Amino acid sequence: MAKDIVEMTSEGIRELQAELEERKTSISIEIAERLKEARSQGDLSENSEYDDAKEAQSQNEVRIAEIESILKNVKVIEDKHILKTKVSLGSLIEILDIETGEAMEYVVVNPMEEDISKNKISSESPVGAAVLGKKKGEVVDVKTPIGLIQYKILRIGKKEGEE
């Protein structure tokens, strides 16, 4: 069965590669040290430190396998595919909350890259899904728990350094 291709920004791919390297090196070393320390305490049958370290080791190995799988099936969103005429993955958008008059800027990314603290919104989030495929000047309705919010797309571009 063929794996699904995952489209990501080059920045998102670099972040995954850095996480993979950290998990294979420093995190694995730290967990090995925790296991060694826990083993030195003797009886492992009731050793919570050992159990915690084994659980951390397992979670780390699962995440390593997950990242490796993603990276084997990743496709970089090329600059030429980031359009300035309609919103797509990788687009830098400026939207206006029509009710409040507040303008916000986001990059629309794959859900795995979402990081609201860096203004990266998922293409599957309510706002991301609403703006995908839309053009500058269009107004979109976004259903939220507090009701309907309307946003006007003010600008569509590429992230700085990608134009």
C-alpha positions as a printed Julia matrix, in Angstrom:
163×3 Matrix{Float64}:
   0.0    0.0    0.0
   1.47   3.35  -1.04
   1.86   6.01   1.62
   0.13   9.34   1.16
   2.38  12.17   0.07
   2.57  14.92   2.68
   3.04  18.47   1.41
   5.02  20.71   3.74
   6.92  23.96   3.64
  10.71  23.73   3.52
  10.79  25.33   6.99
   8.46  22.63   8.33
  10.67  19.92   6.86
  13.77  21.47   8.43
  12.02  21.56  11.81
  11.08  17.87  11.52
  14.66  16.96  10.55
  15.97  18.89  13.57
  13.49  17.14  15.87
  14.5   13.75  14.45
  18.2   14.5   15.03
  17.5   15.65  18.6
  15.42  12.55  19.35
  18.08  10.22  17.93
  20.88  11.89  19.87
  20.34  13.98  23.0
  16.89  12.65  23.94
  17.93   9.01  23.4
  21.11   9.58  25.44
  19.16  11.2   28.26
  16.68   8.31  28.35
  19.52   5.76  28.33
  21.06   7.55  31.32
  17.72   7.46  33.14
  17.43   3.72  32.45
  20.99   3.11  33.65
  20.35   5.06  36.87
  17.05   3.25  37.48
  18.67  -0.17  36.92
  21.37   0.66  39.43
  18.7    0.97  42.12
  18.15  -2.79  42.11
  14.74  -4.47  41.92
  12.99  -3.3   38.74
   9.6   -4.81  39.52
   8.46  -1.83  41.62
  10.8    0.83  40.25
   8.7    3.76  38.98
  11.76   5.6   37.63
  12.58   2.58  35.47
   8.97   2.3   34.28
   8.88   6.02  33.44
  12.15   5.82  31.53
  10.97   2.75  29.58
   7.74   4.6   28.69
   9.74   7.66  27.57
  11.97   5.39  25.49
   8.95   3.81  23.85
   7.33   7.18  23.1
  10.61   8.5   21.67
  10.99   5.46  19.39
   7.39   5.82  18.17
   7.94   9.51  17.38
  11.23   8.74  15.57
   9.45   6.17  13.4
   6.61   8.62  12.74
   8.99  11.41  11.68
  11.01   9.05   9.47
   7.8    7.92   7.78
   6.71  11.5    7.19
  10.11  12.48   5.79
  10.09   9.5    3.4
   6.77  10.68   1.97
   7.2   14.44   2.11
   6.95  16.79  -0.81
   8.23  20.34  -0.5
   5.71  23.0   -1.38
   7.71  24.73  -4.08
   7.72  28.52  -4.29
   6.27  28.4   -7.79
   3.21  26.57  -6.42
   2.53  29.25  -3.81
   0.26  31.54  -5.72
  -0.39  35.2   -5.08
  -3.79  35.02  -6.76
  -5.47  32.49  -4.47
  -4.78  31.01  -1.04
  -2.92  27.68  -1.05
  -0.63  25.73   1.27
   2.35  27.95   2.03
   0.48  31.2    1.34
   1.09  34.19   3.57
  -2.27  35.85   4.06
  -3.51  38.98   5.71
  -7.13  38.82   6.78
  -9.43  41.38   8.35
 -12.02  40.54  11.0
 -14.91  42.53   9.56
 -16.65  43.0   12.92
 -13.65  44.14  14.98
 -11.55  45.7   12.22
  -8.53  43.7   13.41
  -6.08  42.59  10.71
  -4.07  39.38  11.19
  -1.31  37.73   9.2
  -0.89  33.97   8.9
   0.9   31.34   6.86
  -1.4   28.49   5.82
   0.41  25.2    6.49
  -0.05  21.44   6.72
  -1.68  20.47  10.06
   1.62  18.96  11.26
   3.3   22.36  10.94
   0.62  24.34  12.74
   2.05  26.69  15.36
  -0.2   29.58  16.26
   2.62  31.22  18.26
   4.46  31.59  14.93
   1.27  32.61  13.05
   1.12  29.28  11.21
  -2.45  28.04  10.85
  -3.49  24.63   9.69
  -5.19  24.28   6.33
  -7.7   22.13   8.23
  -8.46  24.7   10.94
 -11.73  26.62  10.6
  -9.99  29.74   9.28
  -7.48  27.82   7.12
 -10.16  25.67   5.53
 -12.37  28.72   4.89
  -9.66  30.71   3.07
  -8.12  27.88   0.99
  -8.73  28.51  -2.7
 -10.11  32.01  -2.11
  -8.89  35.22  -3.75
  -7.88  38.64  -2.47
 -10.94  40.71  -1.6
 -13.2   37.71  -0.91
 -15.1   37.49   2.36
 -15.27  34.11   4.1
 -17.56  32.9    6.86
 -15.92  30.95   9.66
 -18.06  28.99  12.1
 -16.69  29.17  15.64
 -18.07  28.1   19.03
 -19.04  31.73  19.68
 -20.77  32.16  16.33
 -20.04  33.16  12.76
 -17.02  35.37  12.08
 -16.44  37.01   8.72
 -12.95  37.65   7.41
 -11.94  39.6    4.34
  -8.77  38.49   2.57
  -6.64  41.63   2.27
  -3.45  40.16   0.86
  -2.05  36.89  -0.45
   1.69  36.42  -0.83
   4.68  34.34   0.1
   6.58  34.3    3.35
   9.51  36.71   3.42
  12.52  35.26   1.65
  10.31  33.08  -0.59
   9.01  35.72  -3.0
